[in-house]
Short mmCIF file of C-alpha atoms in Angstrom, two decimals:
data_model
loop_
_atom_site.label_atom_id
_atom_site.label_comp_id
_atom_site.label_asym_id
_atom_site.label_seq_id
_atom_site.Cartn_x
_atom_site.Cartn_y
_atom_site.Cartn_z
CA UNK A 1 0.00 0.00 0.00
CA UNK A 2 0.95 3.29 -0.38
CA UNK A 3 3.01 5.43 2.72
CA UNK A 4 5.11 8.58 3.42
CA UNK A 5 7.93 8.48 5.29
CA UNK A 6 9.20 11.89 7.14
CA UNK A 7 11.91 13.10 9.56
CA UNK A 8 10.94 12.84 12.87
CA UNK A 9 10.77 15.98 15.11
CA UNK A 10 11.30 18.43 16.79
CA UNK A 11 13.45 20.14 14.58
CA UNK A 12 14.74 23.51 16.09
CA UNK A 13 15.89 26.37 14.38
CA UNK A 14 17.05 30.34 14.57
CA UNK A 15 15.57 32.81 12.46
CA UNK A 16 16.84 32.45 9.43
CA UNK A 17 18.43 30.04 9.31
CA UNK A 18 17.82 27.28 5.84
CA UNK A 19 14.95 24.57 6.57
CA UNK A 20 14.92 20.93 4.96
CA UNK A 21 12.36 18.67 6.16
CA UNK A 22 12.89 15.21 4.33
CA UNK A 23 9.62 13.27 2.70
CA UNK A 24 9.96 10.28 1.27
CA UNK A 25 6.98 7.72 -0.20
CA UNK A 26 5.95 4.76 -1.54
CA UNK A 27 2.80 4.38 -3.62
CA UNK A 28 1.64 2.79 -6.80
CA UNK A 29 0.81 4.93 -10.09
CA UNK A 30 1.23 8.53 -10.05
CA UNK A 31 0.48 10.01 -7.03
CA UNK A 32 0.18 13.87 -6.33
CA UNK A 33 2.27 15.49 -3.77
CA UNK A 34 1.30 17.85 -0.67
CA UNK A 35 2.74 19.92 2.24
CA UNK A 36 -0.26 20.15 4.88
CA UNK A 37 0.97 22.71 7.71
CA UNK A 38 -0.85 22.78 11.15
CA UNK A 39 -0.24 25.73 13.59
CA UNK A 40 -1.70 25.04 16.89
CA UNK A 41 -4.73 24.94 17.56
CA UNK A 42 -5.96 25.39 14.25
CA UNK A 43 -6.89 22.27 11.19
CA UNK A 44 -4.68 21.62 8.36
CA UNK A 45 -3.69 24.43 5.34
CA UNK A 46 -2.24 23.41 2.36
CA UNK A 47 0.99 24.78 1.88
CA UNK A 48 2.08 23.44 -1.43
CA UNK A 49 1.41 20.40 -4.04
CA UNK A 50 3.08 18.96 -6.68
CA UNK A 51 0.96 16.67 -9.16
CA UNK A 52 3.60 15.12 -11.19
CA UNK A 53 7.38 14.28 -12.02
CA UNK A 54 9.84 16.98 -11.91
CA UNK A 55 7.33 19.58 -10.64
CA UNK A 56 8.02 22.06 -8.00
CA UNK A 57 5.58 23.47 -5.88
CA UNK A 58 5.88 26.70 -4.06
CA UNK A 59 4.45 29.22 -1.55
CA UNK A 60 5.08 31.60 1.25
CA UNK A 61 9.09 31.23 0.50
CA UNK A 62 8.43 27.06 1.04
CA UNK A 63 8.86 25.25 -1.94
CA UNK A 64 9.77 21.37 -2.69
CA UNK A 65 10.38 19.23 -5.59
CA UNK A 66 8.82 16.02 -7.07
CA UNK A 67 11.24 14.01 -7.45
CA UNK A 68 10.19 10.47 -9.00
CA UNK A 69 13.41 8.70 -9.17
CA UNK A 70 14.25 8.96 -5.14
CA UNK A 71 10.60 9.01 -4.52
CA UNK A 72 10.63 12.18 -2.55
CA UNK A 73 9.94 15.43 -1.83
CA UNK A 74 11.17 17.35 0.60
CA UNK A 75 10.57 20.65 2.02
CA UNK A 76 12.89 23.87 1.97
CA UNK A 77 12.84 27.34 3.29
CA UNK A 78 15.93 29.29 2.44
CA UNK A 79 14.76 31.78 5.75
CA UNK A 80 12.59 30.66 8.31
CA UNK A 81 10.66 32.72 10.87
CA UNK A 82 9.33 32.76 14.14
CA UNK A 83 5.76 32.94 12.50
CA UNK A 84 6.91 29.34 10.53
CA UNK A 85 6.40 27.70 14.00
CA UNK A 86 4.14 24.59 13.11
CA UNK A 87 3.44 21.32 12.36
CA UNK A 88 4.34 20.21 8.99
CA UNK A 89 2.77 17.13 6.80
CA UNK A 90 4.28 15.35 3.76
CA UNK A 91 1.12 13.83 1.93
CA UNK A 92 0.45 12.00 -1.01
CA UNK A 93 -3.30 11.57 -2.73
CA UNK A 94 -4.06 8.27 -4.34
CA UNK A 95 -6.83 8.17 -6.88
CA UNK A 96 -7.48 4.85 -7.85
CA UNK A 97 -10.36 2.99 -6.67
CA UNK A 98 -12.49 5.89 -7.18
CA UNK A 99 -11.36 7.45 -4.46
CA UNK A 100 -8.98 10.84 -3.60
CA UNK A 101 -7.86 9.29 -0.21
CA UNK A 102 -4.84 11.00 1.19
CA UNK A 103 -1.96 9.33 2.84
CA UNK A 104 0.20 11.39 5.62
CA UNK A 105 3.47 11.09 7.33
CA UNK A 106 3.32 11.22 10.89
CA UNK A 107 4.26 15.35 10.45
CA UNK A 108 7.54 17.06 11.48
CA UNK A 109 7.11 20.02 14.34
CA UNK A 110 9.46 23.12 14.11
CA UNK A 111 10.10 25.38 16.09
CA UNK A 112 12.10 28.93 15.06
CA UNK A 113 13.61 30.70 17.95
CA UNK A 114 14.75 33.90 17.86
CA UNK B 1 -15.16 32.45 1.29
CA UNK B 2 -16.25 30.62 4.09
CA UNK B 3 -14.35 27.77 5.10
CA UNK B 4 -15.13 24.51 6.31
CA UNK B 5 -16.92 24.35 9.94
CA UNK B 6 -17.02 21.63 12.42
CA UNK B 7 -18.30 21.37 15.78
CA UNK B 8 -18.33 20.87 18.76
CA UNK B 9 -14.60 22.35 18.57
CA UNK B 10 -13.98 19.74 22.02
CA UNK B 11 -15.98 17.20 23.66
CA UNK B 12 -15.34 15.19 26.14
CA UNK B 13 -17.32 12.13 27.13
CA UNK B 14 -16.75 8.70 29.55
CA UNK B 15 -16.21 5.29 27.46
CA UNK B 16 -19.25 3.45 25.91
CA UNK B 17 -20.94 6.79 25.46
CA UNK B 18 -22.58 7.98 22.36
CA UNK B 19 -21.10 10.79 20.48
CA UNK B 20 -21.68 13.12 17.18
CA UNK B 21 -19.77 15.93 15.41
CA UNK B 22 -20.82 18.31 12.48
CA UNK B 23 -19.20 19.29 9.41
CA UNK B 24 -20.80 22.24 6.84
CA UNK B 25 -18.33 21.68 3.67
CA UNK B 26 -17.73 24.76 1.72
CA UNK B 27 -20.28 25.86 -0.74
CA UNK B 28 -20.48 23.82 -3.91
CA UNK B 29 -17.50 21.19 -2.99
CA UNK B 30 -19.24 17.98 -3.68
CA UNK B 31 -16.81 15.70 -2.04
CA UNK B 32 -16.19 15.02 1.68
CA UNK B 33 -13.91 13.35 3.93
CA UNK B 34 -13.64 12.20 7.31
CA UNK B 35 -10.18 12.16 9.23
CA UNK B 36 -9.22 10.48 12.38
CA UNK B 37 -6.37 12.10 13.49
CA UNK B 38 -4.40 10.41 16.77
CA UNK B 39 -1.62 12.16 18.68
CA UNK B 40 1.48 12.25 17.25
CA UNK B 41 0.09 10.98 13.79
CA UNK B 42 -1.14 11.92 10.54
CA UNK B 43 -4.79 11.90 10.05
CA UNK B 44 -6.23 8.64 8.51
CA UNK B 45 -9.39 8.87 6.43
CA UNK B 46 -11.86 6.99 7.90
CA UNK B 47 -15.08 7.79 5.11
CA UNK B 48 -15.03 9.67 1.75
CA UNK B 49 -18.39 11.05 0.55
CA UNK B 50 -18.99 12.07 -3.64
CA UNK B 51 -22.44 14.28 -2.85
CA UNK B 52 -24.70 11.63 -0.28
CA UNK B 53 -23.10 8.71 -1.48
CA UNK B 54 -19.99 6.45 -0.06
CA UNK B 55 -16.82 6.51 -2.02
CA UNK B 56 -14.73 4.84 0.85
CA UNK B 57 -15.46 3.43 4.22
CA UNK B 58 -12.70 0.82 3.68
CA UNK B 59 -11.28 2.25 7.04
CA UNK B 60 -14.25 2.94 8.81
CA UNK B 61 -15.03 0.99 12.76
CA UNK B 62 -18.25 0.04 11.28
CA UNK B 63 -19.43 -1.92 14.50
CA UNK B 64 -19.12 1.26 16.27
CA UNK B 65 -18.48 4.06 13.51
CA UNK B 66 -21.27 5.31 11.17
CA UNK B 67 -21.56 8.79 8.77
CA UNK B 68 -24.10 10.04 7.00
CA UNK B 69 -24.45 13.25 4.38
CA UNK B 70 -27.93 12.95 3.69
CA UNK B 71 -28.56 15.88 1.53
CA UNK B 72 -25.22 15.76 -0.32
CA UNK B 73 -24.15 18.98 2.08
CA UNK B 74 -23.88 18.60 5.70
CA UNK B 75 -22.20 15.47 7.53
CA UNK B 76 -22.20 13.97 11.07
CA UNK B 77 -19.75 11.25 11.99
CA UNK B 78 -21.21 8.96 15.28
CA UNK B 79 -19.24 6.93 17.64
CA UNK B 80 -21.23 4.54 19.62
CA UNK B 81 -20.24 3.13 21.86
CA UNK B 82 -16.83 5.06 22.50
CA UNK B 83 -13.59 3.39 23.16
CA UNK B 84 -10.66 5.10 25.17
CA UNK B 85 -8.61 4.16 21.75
CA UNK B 86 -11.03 6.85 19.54
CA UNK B 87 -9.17 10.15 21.81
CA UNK B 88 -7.96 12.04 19.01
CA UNK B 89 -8.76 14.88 16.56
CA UNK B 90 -11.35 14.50 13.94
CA UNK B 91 -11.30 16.17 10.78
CA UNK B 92 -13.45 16.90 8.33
CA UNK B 93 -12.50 18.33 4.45
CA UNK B 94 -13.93 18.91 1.35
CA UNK B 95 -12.72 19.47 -2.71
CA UNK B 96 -14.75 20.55 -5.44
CA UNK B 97 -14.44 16.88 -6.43
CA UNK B 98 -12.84 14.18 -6.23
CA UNK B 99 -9.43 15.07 -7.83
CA UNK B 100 -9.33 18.88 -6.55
CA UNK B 101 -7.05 19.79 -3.10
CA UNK B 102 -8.77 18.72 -0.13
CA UNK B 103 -9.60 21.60 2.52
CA UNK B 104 -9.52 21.00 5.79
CA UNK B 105 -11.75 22.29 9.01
CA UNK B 106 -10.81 23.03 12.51
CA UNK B 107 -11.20 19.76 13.65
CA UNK B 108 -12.96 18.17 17.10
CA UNK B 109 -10.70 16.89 19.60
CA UNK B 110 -12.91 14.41 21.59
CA UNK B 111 -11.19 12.65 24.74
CA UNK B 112 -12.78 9.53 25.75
CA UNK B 113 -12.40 9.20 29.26
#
């Protein structure tokens, strides 16, 4: 069946400083990608997709890369901020059967000190 | 535009109880989906809706889960009887259908005690 894989947490960082969260996944066909964020107390926002091969998605200064031959798709910030304080899902959206079930990792928290 | 809503926001209740929880997709998405999200993990869907019928229940506690959209717009999502095990957030999306981004409500965060 199909799964995403992510670095665990927390992951700590200054302001500014570069974020990478890895995302890896297994699935069969051709799967879309998704970043989900979570800030606390609220539900999920999509922060980016990617719906095949080679495409990047991007927003907010965020962006990651589908990358089909090392089945990931991890996430980068070149400058993060306190405000980027969150939760973060990898996700991928299956649609066979019918369905548009989405799969998540188990999410990455970080936390940006100043 | 107005977002998807869910309540209650939090509920509490004591094992083998009965509970419910609301979700109002936003206007004109014809697809919804129920989430079960437990702490320190992703959500899982647990029922996918295509107007006021089932797409996927595959993952659904039928003996103790059931969800209904009756009128293709509003949904509720029952637990009866609840289990300590069913603690966690539930989440409720929509898409315009069924290959559009999913969009995702507040969630209910129901502690079974």
């Amino acid at each position: 069946g199909n799964s995403v894989t992510q670095m665990e947490g927390p992951v700590t960082l200054s302001e500014e400083a570069f974020l990478t969260i890895n995302c890896t996944y297994t699935a069969t066909g051709y799967p879309s990608l998704f970043w989900y964020v979570q800030y606390p107390g609220e539900g999920l926002q999509l922060l980016l997709k990617a719906t095949k091969a080679d495409d990047k998605g991007s927003n907010k200064g965020f962006e990651a890369t589908y990358r089909k031959e090392t089945t990931s798709f991890h996430l980068e910030k070149g400058s993060v901020q306190v405000s980027d304080s969150a939760v973060y899902f990898c996700a991928l959206s299956d649609l066979t059967g019918g369905g548009n079930k989405l799969t998540f990792g188990t999410g990455t928290q970080l936390k940006v000190e100043l | 535009e107005a977002g998807v809503a869910q309540s209650p926001r939090y509920k509490i209740i004591e094992k083998r109880q009965s509970v419910a929880f609301w979700c109002n997709p936003i206007s004109g998405h014809a697809t919804l989906y129920w989430y079960q999200q437990i702490l320190g993990q992703g959500p899982k869907l647990l029922i996918q809706f295509q107007n006021n019928g089932v797409v996927d229940d595959s993952q659904l506690p039928k003996d103790r889960f059931s969800a209904e959209r009756l009128k293709g717009v509003d949904s509720t999502l029952k637990i009866q009887p609840a289990k300590l095990e069913d603690s966690a957030v539930y989440l409720c999306a929509s898409s315009l259908d069924m290959v559009e981004t999913q969009y995702f409500g507040p969630g209910t965060r129901l502690l079974v005690l």
